[in-house]
GROMACS .gro file of C-alpha atoms in nm:
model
  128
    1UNK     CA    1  11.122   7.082  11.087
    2UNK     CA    2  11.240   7.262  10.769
    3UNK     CA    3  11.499   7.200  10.509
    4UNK     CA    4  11.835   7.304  10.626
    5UNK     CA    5  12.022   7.434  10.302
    6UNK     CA    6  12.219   7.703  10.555
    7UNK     CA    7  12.565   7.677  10.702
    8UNK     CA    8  12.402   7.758  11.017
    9UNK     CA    9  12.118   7.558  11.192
   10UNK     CA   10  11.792   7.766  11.106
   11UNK     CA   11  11.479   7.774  11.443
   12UNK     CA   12  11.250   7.968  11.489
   13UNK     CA   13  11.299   8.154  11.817
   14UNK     CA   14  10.971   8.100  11.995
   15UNK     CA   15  10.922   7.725  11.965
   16UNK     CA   16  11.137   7.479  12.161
   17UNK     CA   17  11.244   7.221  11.993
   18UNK     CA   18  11.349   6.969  12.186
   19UNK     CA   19  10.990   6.926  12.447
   20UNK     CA   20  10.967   6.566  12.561
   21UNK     CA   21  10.596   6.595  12.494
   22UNK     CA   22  10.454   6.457  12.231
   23UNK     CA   23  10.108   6.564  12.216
   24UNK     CA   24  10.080   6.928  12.034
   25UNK     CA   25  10.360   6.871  11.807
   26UNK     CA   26  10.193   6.691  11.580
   27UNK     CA   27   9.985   6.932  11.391
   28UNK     CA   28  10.100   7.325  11.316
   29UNK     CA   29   9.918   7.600  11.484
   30UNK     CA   30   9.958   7.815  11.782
   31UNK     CA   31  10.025   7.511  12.032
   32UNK     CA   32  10.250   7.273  11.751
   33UNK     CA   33  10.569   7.299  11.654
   34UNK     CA   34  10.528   7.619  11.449
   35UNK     CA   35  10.513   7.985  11.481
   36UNK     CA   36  10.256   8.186  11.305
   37UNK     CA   37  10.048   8.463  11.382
   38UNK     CA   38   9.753   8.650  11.188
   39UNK     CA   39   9.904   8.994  11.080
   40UNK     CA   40   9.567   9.204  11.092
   41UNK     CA   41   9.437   9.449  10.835
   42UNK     CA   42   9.197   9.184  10.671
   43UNK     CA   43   9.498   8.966  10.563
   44UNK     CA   44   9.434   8.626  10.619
   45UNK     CA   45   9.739   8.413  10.689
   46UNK     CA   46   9.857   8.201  10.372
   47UNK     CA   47   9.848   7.786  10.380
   48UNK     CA   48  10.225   7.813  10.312
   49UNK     CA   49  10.283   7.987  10.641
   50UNK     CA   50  10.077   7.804  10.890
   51UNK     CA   51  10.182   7.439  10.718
   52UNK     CA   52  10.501   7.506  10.558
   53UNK     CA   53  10.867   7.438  10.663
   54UNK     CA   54  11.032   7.779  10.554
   55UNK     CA   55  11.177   7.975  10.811
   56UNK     CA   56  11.252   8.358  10.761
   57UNK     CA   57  11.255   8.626  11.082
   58UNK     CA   58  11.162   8.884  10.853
   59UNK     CA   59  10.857   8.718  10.738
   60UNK     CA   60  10.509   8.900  10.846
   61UNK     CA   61  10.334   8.593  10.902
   62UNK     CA   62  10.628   8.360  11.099
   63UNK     CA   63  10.866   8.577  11.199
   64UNK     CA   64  10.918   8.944  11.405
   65UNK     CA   65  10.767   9.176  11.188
   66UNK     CA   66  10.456   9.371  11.247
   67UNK     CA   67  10.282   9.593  10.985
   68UNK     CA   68  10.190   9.931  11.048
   69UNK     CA   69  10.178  10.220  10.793
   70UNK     CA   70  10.106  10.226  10.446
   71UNK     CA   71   9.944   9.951  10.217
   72UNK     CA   72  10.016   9.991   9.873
   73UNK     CA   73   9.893   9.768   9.559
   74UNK     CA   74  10.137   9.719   9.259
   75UNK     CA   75  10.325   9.495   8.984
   76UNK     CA   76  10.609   9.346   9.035
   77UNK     CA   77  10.891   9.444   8.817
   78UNK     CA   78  11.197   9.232   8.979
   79UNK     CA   79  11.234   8.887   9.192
   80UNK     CA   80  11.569   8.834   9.314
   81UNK     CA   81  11.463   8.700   9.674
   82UNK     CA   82  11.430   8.326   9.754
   83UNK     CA   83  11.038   8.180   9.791
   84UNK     CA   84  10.942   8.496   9.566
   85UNK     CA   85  10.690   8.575   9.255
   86UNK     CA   86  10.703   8.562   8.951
   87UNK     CA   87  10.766   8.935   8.774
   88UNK     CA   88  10.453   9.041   8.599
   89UNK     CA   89  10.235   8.958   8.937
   90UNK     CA   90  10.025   9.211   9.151
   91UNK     CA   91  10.074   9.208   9.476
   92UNK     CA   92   9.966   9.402   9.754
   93UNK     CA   93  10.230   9.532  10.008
   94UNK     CA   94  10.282   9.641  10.352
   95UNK     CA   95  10.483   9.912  10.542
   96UNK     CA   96  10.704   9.805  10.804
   97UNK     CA   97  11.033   9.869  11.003
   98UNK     CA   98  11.311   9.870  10.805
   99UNK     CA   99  11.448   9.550  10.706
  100UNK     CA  100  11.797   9.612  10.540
  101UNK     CA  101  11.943   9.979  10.411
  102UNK     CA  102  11.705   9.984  10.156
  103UNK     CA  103  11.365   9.780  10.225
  104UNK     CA  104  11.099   9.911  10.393
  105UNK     CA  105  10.814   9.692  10.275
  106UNK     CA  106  10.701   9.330  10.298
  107UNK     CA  107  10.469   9.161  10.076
  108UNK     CA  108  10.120   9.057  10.192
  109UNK     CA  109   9.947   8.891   9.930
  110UNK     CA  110  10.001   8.813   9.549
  111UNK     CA  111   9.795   8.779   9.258
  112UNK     CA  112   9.953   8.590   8.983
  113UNK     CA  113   9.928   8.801   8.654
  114UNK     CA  114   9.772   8.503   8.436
  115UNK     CA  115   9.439   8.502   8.670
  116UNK     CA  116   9.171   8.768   8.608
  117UNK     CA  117   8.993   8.949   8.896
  118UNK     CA  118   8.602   8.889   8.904
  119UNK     CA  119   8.509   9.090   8.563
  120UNK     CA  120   8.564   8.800   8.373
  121UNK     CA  121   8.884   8.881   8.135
  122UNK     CA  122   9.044   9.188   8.003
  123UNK     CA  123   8.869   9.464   7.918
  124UNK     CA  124   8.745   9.511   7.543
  125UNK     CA  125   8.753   9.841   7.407
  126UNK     CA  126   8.446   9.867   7.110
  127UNK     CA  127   8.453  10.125   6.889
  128UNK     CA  128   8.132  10.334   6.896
   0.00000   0.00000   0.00000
């Protein structure tokens, strides 16, 4: 199912691997052979996460974690995760439970800092 780079044998914990039945595992979705839920909020769930082969518990989309709280918008100034953007990108993020000592927040969506919203460009400032 995905690409096993751990020591350890990575699942995801609510889909059974080894069924005998071969009819739903063939395509993703709530039935197949992956996990993936819509998170709410207007958020639609990414391509990556209904299709892809990552697996990560603390992920919004496939894993455990719900979103509740605060939704904050903002550039990203440091990527030291794996699977993560680029610095420079907006993205739009979501409160959660805490994840670790010091993270609080998961990322929802992310708009790559070389595309333009729907004005068209940057903004030109004329002199009057």
């Amino acid at each position: 199912m995905a690409e096993q780079t751990e020591k350890a044998f990575l699942k995801q914990p609510k889909v059974f691997l080894s069924s005998k039945k071969s009819g739903k595992g063939k395509k993703p979705g709530k039935g197949g052979n992956r996990f993936w839920k819509s998170i709410g909020l207007g958020f639609k769930t990414p391509r990556e996460a209904i299709e892809g082969t990552y697996i990560d518990k603390k992920c919004p989309f496939t894993g455990t974690v719900s979103i509740r709280g605060r939704i904050i918008a903002g550039t990203c100034h440091s990527a030291k995760m794996n699977r993560t953007i680029i610095e420079g990108d907006h993205v739009i993020i979501g409160q959660c439970r805490p994840l670790s000592k010091t993270v609080r927040f998961n990322v929802l969506k992310v708009i790559p800092a070389g595309s333009t919203g729907g004005s068209g460009g940057k903004k030109a400032f004329t002199a009057a």
